């Protein structure tokens, strides 16, 4: 009879996490992340942009015929889509991959009228804090120039990549690899040449070019 004493068990059950080569630093606690929380964070950006008493540079664009319906449009993201993102985010991949998957999915699916990148980053910040990946004094989400370029590059890659849907949600396309390299830079100080080699002006022009081709 084959000796199974070397197979990891916990309380009589096979422990897959011990069998698999699973990295230690990863997001495992999702208790603080709900679809209501994600919607609220996005709505906050809308609310700040519309508040006449706040001198904010935040913008939020909503394509609603009746201004009275704007708030409903902002909150119209499907509950099942957000729940599925939370439920299916890969649990056994390194934290850099998880971060890249999260921003790629939220921004790529474009679940909200606007501020999808901002919503992805602020909700991801809550996740990495809750999981002790970073501390509150971390420079998240990067300098204004870094995150500005990263979002422009993301929008550029989103236009070049096949349209994201739930059938291909966790595939590694160019949009994913862009964010993977950005989080390698943000979390591990790995150089990301695209941030150095392109000015914001150049990135905006490239984005305008690919958008004109789609029109």
Tab-separated table of C-alpha atoms in Angstrom:
chain	number	residue	atom	x	y	z
A	1	UNK	CA	0.000	0.000	0.000
A	2	UNK	CA	1.336	3.428	-0.951
A	3	UNK	CA	2.657	5.500	1.943
A	4	UNK	CA	0.545	8.661	2.227
A	5	UNK	CA	2.221	10.006	5.340
A	6	UNK	CA	3.937	12.741	3.319
A	7	UNK	CA	0.664	14.154	1.980
A	8	UNK	CA	-0.332	17.313	3.923
A	9	UNK	CA	-3.548	16.927	5.887
A	10	UNK	CA	-5.465	19.194	8.201
A	11	UNK	CA	-8.148	17.702	10.439
A	12	UNK	CA	-8.301	14.645	8.227
A	13	UNK	CA	-8.710	16.615	4.975
A	14	UNK	CA	-6.218	17.067	2.176
A	15	UNK	CA	-4.728	20.566	2.360
A	16	UNK	CA	-4.506	21.875	-1.188
A	17	UNK	CA	-2.745	25.069	-0.093
A	18	UNK	CA	0.063	22.947	1.348
A	19	UNK	CA	0.277	20.790	-1.775
A	20	UNK	CA	0.310	23.741	-4.172
A	21	UNK	CA	3.190	26.173	-4.315
A	22	UNK	CA	1.140	29.118	-3.061
A	23	UNK	CA	2.913	32.424	-2.342
A	24	UNK	CA	2.562	33.717	1.198
A	25	UNK	CA	1.987	37.377	0.310
A	26	UNK	CA	-1.382	37.450	-1.329
A	27	UNK	CA	-4.911	38.710	-0.768
A	28	UNK	CA	-6.959	36.138	1.132
A	29	UNK	CA	-9.341	38.200	3.286
A	30	UNK	CA	-12.229	39.679	1.298
A	31	UNK	CA	-14.628	40.209	4.185
A	32	UNK	CA	-14.398	43.997	3.949
A	33	UNK	CA	-15.109	44.100	0.222
A	34	UNK	CA	-18.748	43.984	-0.867
A	35	UNK	CA	-20.597	45.105	-3.957
A	36	UNK	CA	-22.240	47.825	-1.854
A	37	UNK	CA	-18.827	49.108	-0.793
A	38	UNK	CA	-17.566	49.209	-4.385
A	39	UNK	CA	-20.673	51.059	-5.562
A	40	UNK	CA	-20.378	53.561	-2.740
A	41	UNK	CA	-16.745	54.318	-3.522
A	42	UNK	CA	-17.672	55.030	-7.135
A	43	UNK	CA	-20.649	57.125	-6.076
A	44	UNK	CA	-18.357	59.155	-3.807
A	45	UNK	CA	-16.410	60.302	-6.871
A	46	UNK	CA	-19.644	61.334	-8.558
A	47	UNK	CA	-20.847	63.126	-5.424
A	48	UNK	CA	-17.602	65.052	-4.977
A	49	UNK	CA	-17.573	66.119	-8.626
A	50	UNK	CA	-21.163	67.393	-8.397
A	51	UNK	CA	-20.874	69.162	-5.036
A	52	UNK	CA	-20.877	72.934	-5.743
A	53	UNK	CA	-19.391	73.675	-2.323
A	54	UNK	CA	-16.266	71.621	-2.921
A	55	UNK	CA	-13.426	73.119	-4.896
A	56	UNK	CA	-12.482	69.764	-6.369
A	57	UNK	CA	-10.662	68.888	-9.564
A	58	UNK	CA	-12.511	65.573	-9.668
A	59	UNK	CA	-14.606	64.970	-12.773
A	60	UNK	CA	-17.354	62.443	-13.401
A	61	UNK	CA	-19.165	62.069	-16.710
A	62	UNK	CA	-22.618	60.479	-16.862
A	63	UNK	CA	-24.511	59.944	-20.095
A	64	UNK	CA	-28.035	60.548	-18.831
A	65	UNK	CA	-30.696	62.476	-20.760
A	66	UNK	CA	-32.317	63.706	-17.585
A	67	UNK	CA	-29.914	65.108	-14.955
A	68	UNK	CA	-32.282	63.792	-12.299
A	69	UNK	CA	-31.440	60.263	-13.447
A	70	UNK	CA	-27.683	60.684	-13.109
A	71	UNK	CA	-27.473	59.229	-9.613
A	72	UNK	CA	-29.458	56.173	-10.681
A	73	UNK	CA	-27.104	55.667	-13.613
A	74	UNK	CA	-24.090	55.831	-11.307
A	75	UNK	CA	-25.594	53.173	-9.036
A	76	UNK	CA	-26.767	50.932	-11.879
A	77	UNK	CA	-23.809	48.516	-11.862
A	78	UNK	CA	-25.155	44.979	-11.669
A	79	UNK	CA	-24.845	43.393	-8.234
A	80	UNK	CA	-24.105	39.949	-9.666
A	81	UNK	CA	-21.202	41.283	-11.714
A	82	UNK	CA	-19.514	42.877	-8.714
A	83	UNK	CA	-20.191	39.835	-6.545
A	84	UNK	CA	-18.673	37.609	-9.196
A	85	UNK	CA	-15.512	39.721	-9.390
A	86	UNK	CA	-15.062	39.416	-5.640
A	87	UNK	CA	-15.869	35.709	-5.561
A	88	UNK	CA	-13.698	34.677	-8.513
A	89	UNK	CA	-10.590	36.822	-8.063
A	90	UNK	CA	-7.734	34.256	-8.099
A	91	UNK	CA	-6.860	33.316	-4.517
A	92	UNK	CA	-3.602	31.430	-5.059
A	93	UNK	CA	-1.690	33.853	-7.288
A	94	UNK	CA	0.931	36.323	-5.993
A	95	UNK	CA	-0.357	39.655	-4.778
A	96	UNK	CA	1.017	41.501	-7.821
A	97	UNK	CA	-1.034	39.233	-10.093
A	98	UNK	CA	-4.114	39.663	-7.920
A	99	UNK	CA	-3.774	43.444	-8.035
A	100	UNK	CA	-3.347	43.379	-11.806
A	101	UNK	CA	-6.385	41.128	-12.209
A	102	UNK	CA	-8.533	43.376	-10.023
A	103	UNK	CA	-7.785	46.642	-11.814
A	104	UNK	CA	-7.930	44.960	-15.221
A	105	UNK	CA	-11.370	43.516	-14.487
A	106	UNK	CA	-12.948	46.632	-12.951
A	107	UNK	CA	-11.508	48.983	-15.572
A	108	UNK	CA	-11.828	46.533	-18.456
A	109	UNK	CA	-15.471	45.667	-17.842
A	110	UNK	CA	-16.251	49.380	-17.359
A	111	UNK	CA	-19.039	48.690	-14.885
A	112	UNK	CA	-19.603	52.351	-13.983
A	113	UNK	CA	-20.289	55.424	-16.135
A	114	UNK	CA	-16.963	56.953	-15.043
A	115	UNK	CA	-14.133	56.692	-12.487
A	116	UNK	CA	-13.630	52.967	-13.061
A	117	UNK	CA	-9.860	53.199	-12.593
A	118	UNK	CA	-10.223	55.342	-9.486
A	119	UNK	CA	-12.766	52.916	-8.066
A	120	UNK	CA	-10.524	49.943	-8.821
A	121	UNK	CA	-7.544	51.543	-7.096
A	122	UNK	CA	-9.372	52.767	-3.992
A	123	UNK	CA	-11.104	49.419	-3.394
A	124	UNK	CA	-7.851	47.573	-4.028
A	125	UNK	CA	-6.161	49.848	-1.500
A	126	UNK	CA	-8.666	48.678	1.106
A	127	UNK	CA	-7.908	45.060	0.213
A	128	UNK	CA	-4.130	45.329	0.463
A	129	UNK	CA	-4.455	47.198	3.763
A	130	UNK	CA	-6.824	44.602	5.215
A	131	UNK	CA	-4.423	41.843	4.180
A	132	UNK	CA	-1.318	43.559	5.601
A	133	UNK	CA	0.300	43.803	2.180
A	134	UNK	CA	1.106	47.469	2.776
A	135	UNK	CA	0.898	49.913	5.655
A	136	UNK	CA	-1.089	53.135	5.736
A	137	UNK	CA	2.067	55.164	5.100
A	138	UNK	CA	2.680	53.399	1.779
A	139	UNK	CA	2.845	55.678	-1.263
A	140	UNK	CA	-0.238	54.055	-2.807
A	141	UNK	CA	-1.353	54.552	-5.584
A	142	UNK	CA	1.965	56.087	-6.654
A	143	UNK	CA	2.851	59.656	-7.462
A	144	UNK	CA	0.331	61.733	-9.361
A	145	UNK	CA	2.521	61.463	-12.452
A	146	UNK	CA	2.914	57.685	-12.113
A	147	UNK	CA	-0.747	56.858	-11.644
A	148	UNK	CA	-1.709	59.416	-14.285
A	149	UNK	CA	0.503	57.716	-16.849
A	150	UNK	CA	-0.606	54.274	-15.691
A	151	UNK	CA	-4.274	55.118	-16.270
A	152	UNK	CA	-3.547	56.588	-19.711
A	153	UNK	CA	-1.587	53.460	-20.649
A	154	UNK	CA	-4.439	51.350	-19.307
A	155	UNK	CA	-6.991	53.137	-21.482
A	156	UNK	CA	-4.669	52.726	-24.454
A	157	UNK	CA	-4.236	48.979	-23.890
A	158	UNK	CA	-7.954	48.573	-23.252
A	159	UNK	CA	-8.652	49.810	-26.771
A	160	UNK	CA	-6.076	47.432	-28.255
A	161	UNK	CA	-7.108	44.345	-26.269
A	162	UNK	CA	-10.083	42.127	-27.120
A	163	UNK	CA	-13.188	43.335	-25.339
A	164	UNK	CA	-13.214	41.974	-21.806
A	165	UNK	CA	-16.150	39.849	-20.719
A	166	UNK	CA	-16.827	37.268	-18.047
A	167	UNK	CA	-15.849	34.388	-20.338
A	168	UNK	CA	-12.262	35.642	-20.498
A	169	UNK	CA	-12.104	37.557	-17.247
A	170	UNK	CA	-8.795	36.314	-15.839
A	171	UNK	CA	-6.836	35.919	-19.054
A	172	UNK	CA	-3.504	37.683	-19.252
A	173	UNK	CA	-3.799	40.164	-22.102
A	174	UNK	CA	-1.783	43.337	-22.669
A	175	UNK	CA	-3.994	45.261	-20.243
A	176	UNK	CA	-3.250	42.740	-17.510
A	177	UNK	CA	0.483	42.807	-18.178
A	178	UNK	CA	0.501	46.603	-18.055
A	179	UNK	CA	-1.007	46.575	-14.577
A	180	UNK	CA	1.208	43.670	-13.503
A	181	UNK	CA	4.277	45.745	-14.312
A	182	UNK	CA	2.796	48.780	-12.590
A	183	UNK	CA	2.182	46.885	-9.343
A	184	UNK	CA	5.639	45.321	-9.544
A	185	UNK	CA	6.881	48.902	-9.593
A	186	UNK	CA	4.517	50.141	-6.880
A	187	UNK	CA	4.939	47.251	-4.439
A	188	UNK	CA	8.487	46.065	-5.160
A	189	UNK	CA	10.221	49.086	-6.756
A	190	UNK	CA	10.792	47.181	-10.004
A	191	UNK	CA	11.515	49.561	-12.853
A	192	UNK	CA	8.663	49.984	-15.342
A	193	UNK	CA	10.220	51.634	-18.416
A	194	UNK	CA	6.871	52.743	-19.860
A	195	UNK	CA	6.517	55.225	-17.017
A	196	UNK	CA	9.874	56.769	-17.892
A	197	UNK	CA	9.757	56.606	-21.661
A	198	UNK	CA	6.462	58.395	-22.272
A	199	UNK	CA	5.285	61.844	-21.305
A	200	UNK	CA	1.642	62.372	-20.357
A	201	UNK	CA	1.206	64.508	-23.455
A	202	UNK	CA	2.511	61.745	-25.701
A	203	UNK	CA	0.256	59.174	-24.044
A	204	UNK	CA	-2.797	61.399	-24.442
A	205	UNK	CA	-2.050	61.835	-28.141
A	206	UNK	CA	-1.642	58.081	-28.631
A	207	UNK	CA	-4.921	57.463	-26.822
A	208	UNK	CA	-6.720	60.006	-28.996
A	209	UNK	CA	-5.354	58.299	-32.104
A	210	UNK	CA	-6.648	54.840	-31.186
A	211	UNK	CA	-9.999	56.294	-30.138
A	212	UNK	CA	-10.384	58.060	-33.487
A	213	UNK	CA	-9.766	54.757	-35.257
A	214	UNK	CA	-12.670	53.235	-33.311
A	215	UNK	CA	-15.074	56.025	-34.324
